[in-house]
Amino acid sequence: MNNTFNYQNNELFCEGVNLSAIANKIGTPTYVYSKMGMLESYREFENAFSPLNKMVCYSVKANSNISVIKLFSDTGAGIDCNSRGELFRALKSGVNSSKIIFTGVGKTEEEIRYALENNVMMLKVESFQELETINRIANEMQLVAPIAIRLNPDVDAKTHPYISTGLAENKFGIDINEGQKAFQFATSLSNLKVVGVDMHIGSQITSPLPYVDAIKKLFSFINELSKIGISIDHCDIGGGFGIDYDEEKNIDISIFAKELLPLLQQFSGKIIFEPGRFLTANSGVLLTKVLYTKSNNKKDFVIVDSAMNDFIRPTLYNAQHEIKHLKQSDKNKVTVDLVGPVCESSDFIRKNYSLPICSQKDLLAIMSVGAYGFVMSSNYNSRRRAAEVLVDGNNFKIIRNRESFEDLINGEII
Ligand SMILES: *Cc1c(COP(=O)(O)O)cnc(C)c1O
């Protein structure tokens, strides 16, 4: 990784397809994904942890286009869903429900019923009240619900506070100190079958150490559980594996594996992973066009046709994504603010960024946007959401049409 986006004769390609050809045909802004890149990332991850009895479940919230979900499920991945909508997408893309995990800190009764009706592999439970609720619904449906309990191990994943999830101050999971009580309670409920223990400590984690801390805590917890006669089949260590946004490459997952394998191999059951970003982030770009450039005595601005509604990571997390000209440029570099058309000063793609001089109609690629890109887009400013395209070798196909203006008011009533 990452050889999926490369210049060939000064033109930026995705695999064998010239990105300018896509921009000219489909228009901008458009998300473009590389099938090869996604599959390579999946293989990297699989290979790194191959000695384990394991299951890799793609966390669909990173990129939930049904073609992307299908791509991973076709390779044998399980699927991690966070809402009824994600579950609906997974089922629509043909995933076998026995490979779907249903996660979420605030599942509604309707979502629980939908998951149980569809025979998902398990529901991950995040509170005592949810245990009671699932038990009651399972009883009404005359079935036994397979569940795992998500524990909050209280470790610092050393990531952006908005995507840290394993600290006691975060809303996720059941406090590990209450864990034993939760498992005892769950096993006392006759319509629940407790199959696993689960954690997910955050996202965009670039060091194995927080995982080591959390897994050690989890395993000593499992050990204590077995002393009171409760055994489990699987241990889910969540997702969160980061990427290098500056170099547009994945973190070296073999370094994680080297630290984690000796630990994880101590567990006799199955290990589940839930990577999202790692599998998709570097395999996506957002194509955008320069509308105008302007300067004042403080700044040079490049105004492009994609905005915070299309791609909110810079605004939300202060994320810094590389930006490339689709036609490799040997013009002088200038330091610019790349901004969108939305009426907010928070609408920027990148600030104080050095880029070869941009002219009107230049096409640019915002790199490493395959995760938490399109899925977080909105219609703010009544902007239509972008198209999505999947490249496979020398071919590409639209996997989501650009929204129409009629789509914008669909469901509204005068
Ligand atoms: C978001 C999430 C993931 C995926 O996180 P990444 O950082 O994209 O790998 C996995 N599991 C759970 C429970 C999540 O909420």
Tab-separated table of N, CA and C in Angstrom, residues 64-188:
chain	number	residue	atom	x	y	z
A	64	SER	N	-20.534	2.845	3.861
A	64	SER	CA	-21.637	1.885	3.868
A	64	SER	C	-22.327	1.731	2.521
A	65	ASN	N	-21.680	2.167	1.448
A	65	ASN	CA	-22.260	1.897	0.124
A	65	ASN	C	-22.438	0.389	-0.025
A	66	ILE	N	-23.579	-0.032	-0.542
A	66	ILE	CA	-23.852	-1.476	-0.576
A	66	ILE	C	-22.864	-2.227	-1.477
A	67	SER	N	-22.297	-1.553	-2.466
A	67	SER	CA	-21.258	-2.223	-3.280
A	67	SER	C	-19.997	-2.469	-2.468
A	68	VAL	N	-19.682	-1.536	-1.574
A	68	VAL	CA	-18.492	-1.702	-0.731
A	68	VAL	C	-18.728	-2.811	0.290
A	69	ILE	N	-19.920	-2.825	0.893
A	69	ILE	CA	-20.237	-3.894	1.845
A	69	ILE	C	-20.123	-5.245	1.140
A	70	LYS	N	-20.682	-5.316	-0.078
A	70	LYS	CA	-20.679	-6.588	-0.815
A	70	LYS	C	-19.255	-7.044	-1.128
A	71	LEU	N	-18.422	-6.062	-1.486
A	71	LEU	CA	-17.032	-6.372	-1.810
A	71	LEU	C	-16.347	-7.093	-0.634
A	72	PHE	N	-16.574	-6.595	0.571
A	72	PHE	CA	-15.939	-7.243	1.728
A	72	PHE	C	-16.632	-8.564	2.078
A	73	SER	N	-17.952	-8.591	2.010
A	73	SER	CA	-18.608	-9.842	2.409
A	73	SER	C	-18.293	-10.943	1.397
A	74	ASP	N	-18.117	-10.566	0.120
A	74	ASP	CA	-17.741	-11.574	-0.883
A	74	ASP	C	-16.376	-12.198	-0.595
A	75	THR	N	-15.501	-11.457	0.090
A	75	THR	CA	-14.193	-12.032	0.407
A	75	THR	C	-14.243	-12.869	1.679
A	76	GLY	N	-15.409	-12.903	2.325
A	76	GLY	CA	-15.544	-13.743	3.517
A	76	GLY	C	-15.629	-12.973	4.814
A	77	ALA	N	-15.589	-11.651	4.742
A	77	ALA	CA	-15.642	-10.857	5.970
A	77	ALA	C	-17.026	-10.938	6.604
A	78	GLY	N	-17.054	-10.839	7.935
A	78	GLY	CA	-18.303	-10.583	8.630
A	78	GLY	C	-18.570	-9.089	8.592
A	79	ILE	N	-19.700	-8.668	9.166
A	79	ILE	CA	-20.110	-7.273	9.065
A	79	ILE	C	-20.542	-6.770	10.439
A	80	ASP	N	-20.068	-5.575	10.791
A	80	ASP	CA	-20.454	-4.935	12.050
A	80	ASP	C	-21.377	-3.763	11.735
A	81	CYS	N	-22.606	-3.830	12.254
A	81	CYS	CA	-23.603	-2.778	11.981
A	81	CYS	C	-23.962	-2.034	13.259
A	82	ASN	N	-24.278	-0.771	13.096
A	82	ASN	CA	-24.525	0.124	14.221
A	82	ASN	C	-25.954	0.630	14.328
A	83	SER	N	-26.785	0.291	13.352
A	83	SER	CA	-28.148	0.820	13.354
A	83	SER	C	-28.992	-0.082	12.460
A	84	ARG	N	-30.300	0.096	12.549
A	84	ARG	CA	-31.174	-0.670	11.664
A	84	ARG	C	-30.865	-0.339	10.214
A	85	GLY	N	-30.543	0.911	9.941
A	85	GLY	CA	-30.227	1.320	8.579
A	85	GLY	C	-29.008	0.576	8.044
A	86	GLU	N	-27.985	0.446	8.874
A	86	GLU	CA	-26.788	-0.280	8.418
A	86	GLU	C	-27.097	-1.768	8.243
A	87	LEU	N	-27.937	-2.288	9.120
A	87	LEU	CA	-28.330	-3.691	9.007
A	87	LEU	C	-29.118	-3.907	7.714
A	88	PHE	N	-30.012	-2.976	7.419
A	88	PHE	CA	-30.796	-3.009	6.189
A	88	PHE	C	-29.867	-2.999	4.974
A	89	ARG	N	-28.868	-2.143	5.003
A	89	ARG	CA	-27.907	-2.079	3.901
A	89	ARG	C	-27.165	-3.418	3.749
A	90	ALA	N	-26.701	-3.956	4.889
A	90	ALA	CA	-25.940	-5.215	4.836
A	90	ALA	C	-26.799	-6.322	4.237
A	91	LEU	N	-28.052	-6.408	4.681
A	91	LEU	CA	-28.934	-7.457	4.164
A	91	LEU	C	-29.203	-7.236	2.672
A	92	LYS	N	-29.411	-5.962	2.280
A	92	LYS	CA	-29.650	-5.639	0.865
A	92	LYS	C	-28.443	-6.004	-0.006
A	93	SER	N	-27.258	-5.915	0.580
A	93	SER	CA	-26.082	-6.230	-0.227
A	93	SER	C	-25.812	-7.732	-0.235
A	94	GLY	N	-26.674	-8.488	0.427
A	94	GLY	CA	-26.615	-9.941	0.312
A	94	GLY	C	-25.799	-10.633	1.389
A	95	VAL	N	-25.458	-9.911	2.450
A	95	VAL	CA	-24.675	-10.539	3.523
A	95	VAL	C	-25.543	-11.561	4.253
A	96	ASN	N	-24.950	-12.703	4.549
A	96	ASN	CA	-25.637	-13.712	5.341
A	96	ASN	C	-25.763	-13.202	6.789
A	97	SER	N	-26.990	-13.182	7.312
A	97	SER	CA	-27.200	-12.552	8.626
A	97	SER	C	-26.419	-13.248	9.736
A	98	SER	N	-26.044	-14.500	9.512
A	98	SER	CA	-25.292	-15.204	10.557
A	98	SER	C	-23.871	-14.649	10.691
A	99	LYS	N	-23.498	-13.726	9.784
A	99	LYS	CA	-22.174	-13.097	9.887
A	99	LYS	C	-22.266	-11.635	10.288
A	100	ILE	N	-23.434	-11.222	10.785
A	100	ILE	CA	-23.625	-9.811	11.138
A	100	ILE	C	-23.668	-9.626	12.654
A	101	ILE	N	-22.865	-8.678	13.126
A	101	ILE	CA	-22.904	-8.285	14.535
A	101	ILE	C	-23.694	-6.989	14.621
A	102	PHE	N	-24.583	-6.901	15.607
A	102	PHE	CA	-25.366	-5.670	15.751
A	102	PHE	C	-24.924	-4.923	17.001
A	103	THR	N	-24.327	-3.771	16.772
A	103	THR	CA	-23.721	-2.951	17.815
A	103	THR	C	-24.596	-1.729	18.082
A	104	GLY	N	-24.270	-0.962	19.102
A	104	GLY	CA	-24.920	0.332	19.267
A	104	GLY	C	-25.262	0.620	20.710
A	105	VAL	N	-24.958	1.830	21.133
A	105	VAL	CA	-25.148	2.196	22.540
A	105	VAL	C	-26.618	2.490	22.844
A	106	GLY	N	-27.398	2.749	21.802
A	106	GLY	CA	-28.800	3.106	22.039
A	106	GLY	C	-29.750	2.455	21.066
A	107	LYS	N	-29.802	1.124	21.093
A	107	LYS	CA	-30.700	0.424	20.175
A	107	LYS	C	-32.153	0.629	20.604
A	108	THR	N	-33.024	0.922	19.654
A	108	THR	CA	-34.447	1.011	19.986
A	108	THR	C	-35.024	-0.405	20.025
A	109	GLU	N	-36.219	-0.531	20.641
A	109	GLU	CA	-36.863	-1.852	20.691
A	109	GLU	C	-37.111	-2.374	19.283
A	110	GLU	N	-37.481	-1.463	18.413
A	110	GLU	CA	-37.766	-1.844	17.028
A	110	GLU	C	-36.493	-2.377	16.349
A	111	GLU	N	-35.360	-1.755	16.647
A	111	GLU	CA	-34.098	-2.231	16.070
A	111	GLU	C	-33.735	-3.609	16.609
A	112	ILE	N	-33.967	-3.805	17.903
A	112	ILE	CA	-33.659	-5.101	18.520
A	112	ILE	C	-34.516	-6.199	17.883
A	113	ARG	N	-35.802	-5.887	17.713
A	113	ARG	CA	-36.715	-6.855	17.110
A	113	ARG	C	-36.268	-7.193	15.677
A	114	TYR	N	-35.927	-6.165	14.933
A	114	TYR	CA	-35.490	-6.344	13.532
A	114	TYR	C	-34.240	-7.230	13.470
A	115	ALA	N	-33.292	-6.990	14.379
A	115	ALA	CA	-32.054	-7.776	14.400
A	115	ALA	C	-32.356	-9.237	14.740
A	116	LEU	N	-33.250	-9.445	15.721
A	116	LEU	CA	-33.578	-10.818	16.128
A	116	LEU	C	-34.375	-11.542	15.040
A	117	GLU	N	-35.312	-10.821	14.418
A	117	GLU	CA	-36.070	-11.416	13.302
A	117	GLU	C	-35.134	-11.908	12.211
A	118	ASN	N	-34.051	-11.171	12.012
A	118	ASN	CA	-33.127	-11.507	10.928
A	118	ASN	C	-32.002	-12.445	11.365
A	119	ASN	N	-32.104	-12.952	12.601
A	119	ASN	CA	-31.124	-13.947	13.069
A	119	ASN	C	-29.678	-13.506	12.959
A	120	VAL	N	-29.375	-12.302	13.443
A	120	VAL	CA	-27.975	-11.870	13.411
A	120	VAL	C	-27.126	-12.768	14.316
A	121	MET	N	-25.817	-12.728	14.071
A	121	MET	CA	-24.904	-13.572	14.847
A	121	MET	C	-25.009	-13.242	16.339
A	122	MET	N	-25.028	-11.933	16.664
A	122	MET	CA	-25.197	-11.536	18.070
A	122	MET	C	-25.478	-10.047	18.179
A	123	LEU	N	-26.047	-9.674	19.289
A	123	LEU	CA	-26.196	-8.258	19.618
A	123	LEU	C	-25.177	-7.930	20.708
A	124	LYS	N	-24.522	-6.791	20.560
A	124	LYS	CA	-23.595	-6.366	21.603
A	124	LYS	C	-24.318	-5.403	22.531
A	125	VAL	N	-24.261	-5.721	23.804
A	125	VAL	CA	-25.095	-5.001	24.763
A	125	VAL	C	-24.240	-4.026	25.562
A	126	GLU	N	-24.797	-2.832	25.803
A	126	GLU	CA	-24.002	-1.782	26.430
A	126	GLU	C	-24.559	-1.272	27.757
A	127	SER	N	-25.632	-1.886	28.260
A	127	SER	CA	-26.139	-1.460	29.572
A	127	SER	C	-26.984	-2.564	30.200
A	128	PHE	N	-27.196	-2.464	31.526
A	128	PHE	CA	-28.046	-3.427	32.230
A	128	PHE	C	-29.480	-3.348	31.702
A	129	GLN	N	-29.945	-2.133	31.472
A	129	GLN	CA	-31.332	-1.985	30.997
A	129	GLN	C	-31.510	-2.621	29.623
A	130	GLU	N	-30.449	-2.522	28.803
A	130	GLU	CA	-30.567	-3.132	27.477
A	130	GLU	C	-30.639	-4.661	27.602
A	131	LEU	N	-29.889	-5.237	28.556
A	131	LEU	CA	-29.979	-6.690	28.779
A	131	LEU	C	-31.422	-7.087	29.064
A	132	GLU	N	-32.059	-6.330	29.967
A	132	GLU	CA	-33.453	-6.609	30.333
A	132	GLU	C	-34.372	-6.478	29.128
A	133	THR	N	-34.133	-5.419	28.345
A	133	THR	CA	-35.012	-5.152	27.203
A	133	THR	C	-34.899	-6.255	26.163
A	134	ILE	N	-33.668	-6.649	25.844
A	134	ILE	CA	-33.488	-7.701	24.840
A	134	ILE	C	-34.096	-9.012	25.346
A	135	ASN	N	-33.908	-9.296	26.622
A	135	ASN	CA	-34.470	-10.518	27.191
A	135	ASN	C	-35.996	-10.535	27.057
A	136	ARG	N	-36.616	-9.390	27.347
A	136	ARG	CA	-38.082	-9.307	27.271
A	136	ARG	C	-38.554	-9.503	25.823
A	137	ILE	N	-37.872	-8.824	24.888
A	137	ILE	CA	-38.283	-8.932	23.479
A	137	ILE	C	-38.070	-10.365	22.978
A	138	ALA	N	-36.935	-10.963	23.347
A	138	ALA	CA	-36.651	-12.343	22.922
A	138	ALA	C	-37.721	-13.284	23.477
A	139	ASN	N	-38.133	-13.014	24.717
A	139	ASN	CA	-39.183	-13.829	25.329
A	139	ASN	C	-40.498	-13.710	24.556
A	140	GLU	N	-40.860	-12.467	24.202
A	140	GLU	CA	-42.079	-12.248	23.399
A	140	GLU	C	-41.998	-12.982	22.065
A	141	MET	N	-40.786	-13.012	21.494
A	141	MET	CA	-40.602	-13.643	20.187
A	141	MET	C	-40.343	-15.141	20.315
A	142	GLN	N	-40.320	-15.624	21.555
A	142	GLN	CA	-40.082	-17.038	21.845
A	142	GLN	C	-38.789	-17.544	21.231
A	143	LEU	N	-37.727	-16.794	21.497
A	143	LEU	CA	-36.410	-17.252	21.052
A	143	LEU	C	-35.365	-16.861	22.087
A	144	VAL	N	-34.163	-17.366	21.874
A	144	VAL	CA	-33.056	-17.031	22.762
A	144	VAL	C	-32.093	-16.143	21.988
A	145	ALA	N	-31.813	-14.966	22.531
A	145	ALA	CA	-30.991	-13.980	21.813
A	145	ALA	C	-29.518	-14.168	22.145
A	146	PRO	N	-28.672	-14.365	21.096
A	146	PRO	CA	-27.230	-14.437	21.360
A	146	PRO	C	-26.673	-13.033	21.611
A	147	ILE	N	-26.000	-12.869	22.727
A	147	ILE	CA	-25.481	-11.529	23.042
A	147	ILE	C	-24.021	-11.577	23.497
A	148	ALA	N	-23.372	-10.438	23.273
A	148	ALA	CA	-22.056	-10.208	23.874
A	148	ALA	C	-22.194	-8.945	24.708
A	149	ILE	N	-21.352	-8.804	25.696
A	149	ILE	CA	-21.400	-7.585	26.509
A	149	ILE	C	-20.169	-6.741	26.201
A	150	ARG	N	-20.438	-5.482	25.874
A	150	ARG	CA	-19.333	-4.571	25.603
A	150	ARG	C	-18.887	-3.926	26.899
A	151	LEU	N	-17.608	-4.101	27.198
A	151	LEU	CA	-17.046	-3.516	28.408
A	151	LEU	C	-16.251	-2.272	28.054
A	152	ASN	N	-16.249	-1.349	28.967
A	152	ASN	CA	-15.411	-0.169	28.814
A	152	ASN	C	-14.183	-0.360	29.702
A	153	PRO	N	-13.008	-0.619	29.065
A	153	PRO	CA	-11.832	-0.993	29.856
A	153	PRO	C	-11.121	0.196	30.506
A	154	ASP	N	-11.587	1.410	30.243
A	154	ASP	CA	-10.955	2.622	30.764
A	154	ASP	C	-9.464	2.700	30.401
A	155	VAL	N	-9.198	2.698	29.090
A	155	VAL	CA	-7.834	2.956	28.614
A	155	VAL	C	-7.868	4.143	27.652
A	156	ASP	N	-6.742	4.833	27.595
A	156	ASP	CA	-6.641	6.015	26.746
A	156	ASP	C	-6.066	5.601	25.396
A	157	ALA	N	-6.888	5.717	24.336
A	157	ALA	CA	-6.447	5.299	23.005
A	157	ALA	C	-5.564	6.351	22.345
A	158	LYS	N	-5.361	7.476	23.010
A	158	LYS	CA	-4.479	8.535	22.503
A	158	LYS	C	-4.875	8.972	21.085
A	159	THR	N	-6.150	9.242	20.937
A	159	THR	CA	-6.622	9.702	19.645
A	159	THR	C	-7.461	10.950	19.857
A	160	HIS	N	-8.061	11.471	18.789
A	160	HIS	CA	-8.898	12.664	18.911
A	160	HIS	C	-10.035	12.390	19.901
A	161	PRO	N	-10.304	13.354	20.812
A	161	PRO	CA	-11.328	13.086	21.836
A	161	PRO	C	-12.690	12.675	21.265
A	162	TYR	N	-13.038	13.142	20.063
A	162	TYR	CA	-14.346	12.778	19.505
A	162	TYR	C	-14.396	11.319	19.080
A	163	ILE	N	-13.233	10.683	18.879
A	163	ILE	CA	-13.242	9.289	18.431
A	163	ILE	C	-12.536	8.370	19.413
A	164	SER	N	-12.436	8.843	20.674
A	164	SER	CA	-11.962	7.994	21.756
A	164	SER	C	-13.201	7.406	22.427
A	165	THR	N	-13.212	6.090	22.627
A	165	THR	CA	-14.447	5.472	23.130
A	165	THR	C	-14.227	4.561	24.327
A	166	GLY	N	-12.960	4.368	24.739
A	166	GLY	CA	-12.694	3.380	25.782
A	166	GLY	C	-12.287	3.984	27.109
A	167	LEU	N	-12.624	5.269	27.317
A	167	LEU	CA	-12.353	5.890	28.605
A	167	LEU	C	-13.628	5.874	29.440
A	168	ALA	N	-13.449	5.841	30.760
A	168	ALA	CA	-14.625	5.797	31.635
A	168	ALA	C	-15.557	6.975	31.366
A	169	GLU	N	-14.983	8.106	30.914
A	169	GLU	CA	-15.838	9.282	30.682
A	169	GLU	C	-16.637	9.163	29.374
A	170	ASN	N	-16.319	8.162	28.533
A	170	ASN	CA	-17.063	7.975	27.282
A	170	ASN	C	-18.340	7.183	27.549
A	171	LYS	N	-19.323	7.358	26.669
A	171	LYS	CA	-20.654	6.770	26.910
A	171	LYS	C	-20.723	5.270	26.625
A	172	PHE	N	-19.638	4.686	26.109
A	172	PHE	CA	-19.744	3.341	25.535
A	172	PHE	C	-19.499	2.218	26.538
A	173	GLY	N	-20.218	1.126	26.366
A	173	GLY	CA	-19.968	-0.095	27.121
A	173	GLY	C	-20.398	-0.014	28.573
A	174	ILE	N	-20.151	-1.129	29.262
A	174	ILE	CA	-20.406	-1.206	30.704
A	174	ILE	C	-19.054	-1.151	31.393
A	175	ASP	N	-18.948	-0.330	32.405
A	175	ASP	CA	-17.714	-0.198	33.173
A	175	ASP	C	-17.170	-1.583	33.527
A	176	ILE	N	-15.889	-1.791	33.252
A	176	ILE	CA	-15.316	-3.127	33.459
A	176	ILE	C	-15.450	-3.572	34.918
A	177	ASN	N	-15.509	-2.612	35.831
A	177	ASN	CA	-15.672	-2.973	37.243
A	177	ASN	C	-17.074	-3.488	37.566
A	178	GLU	N	-18.017	-3.178	36.691
A	178	GLU	CA	-19.386	-3.677	36.844
A	178	GLU	C	-19.604	-4.919	35.988
A	179	GLY	N	-18.548	-5.303	35.246
A	179	GLY	CA	-18.671	-6.335	34.230
A	179	GLY	C	-19.155	-7.662	34.767
A	180	GLN	N	-18.580	-8.072	35.889
A	180	GLN	CA	-18.939	-9.383	36.416
A	180	GLN	C	-20.424	-9.437	36.789
A	181	LYS	N	-20.881	-8.335	37.379
A	181	LYS	CA	-22.300	-8.227	37.730
A	181	LYS	C	-23.166	-8.336	36.474
A	182	ALA	N	-22.699	-7.682	35.405
A	182	ALA	CA	-23.464	-7.690	34.145
A	182	ALA	C	-23.553	-9.108	33.578
A	183	PHE	N	-22.426	-9.823	33.594
A	183	PHE	CA	-22.446	-11.194	33.062
A	183	PHE	C	-23.307	-12.106	33.930
A	184	GLN	N	-23.222	-11.934	35.246
A	184	GLN	CA	-24.064	-12.756	36.136
A	184	GLN	C	-25.539	-12.484	35.882
A	185	PHE	N	-25.847	-11.200	35.731
A	185	PHE	CA	-27.244	-10.822	35.458
A	185	PHE	C	-27.695	-11.428	34.128
A	186	ALA	N	-26.835	-11.293	33.100
A	186	ALA	CA	-27.207	-11.786	31.764
A	186	ALA	C	-27.436	-13.290	31.777
A	187	THR	N	-26.576	-14.023	32.483
A	187	THR	CA	-26.744	-15.489	32.486
A	187	THR	C	-27.970	-15.918	33.295
A	188	SER	N	-28.463	-14.992	34.150
A	188	SER	CA	-29.675	-15.332	34.923
A	188	SER	C	-30.946	-15.136	34.092
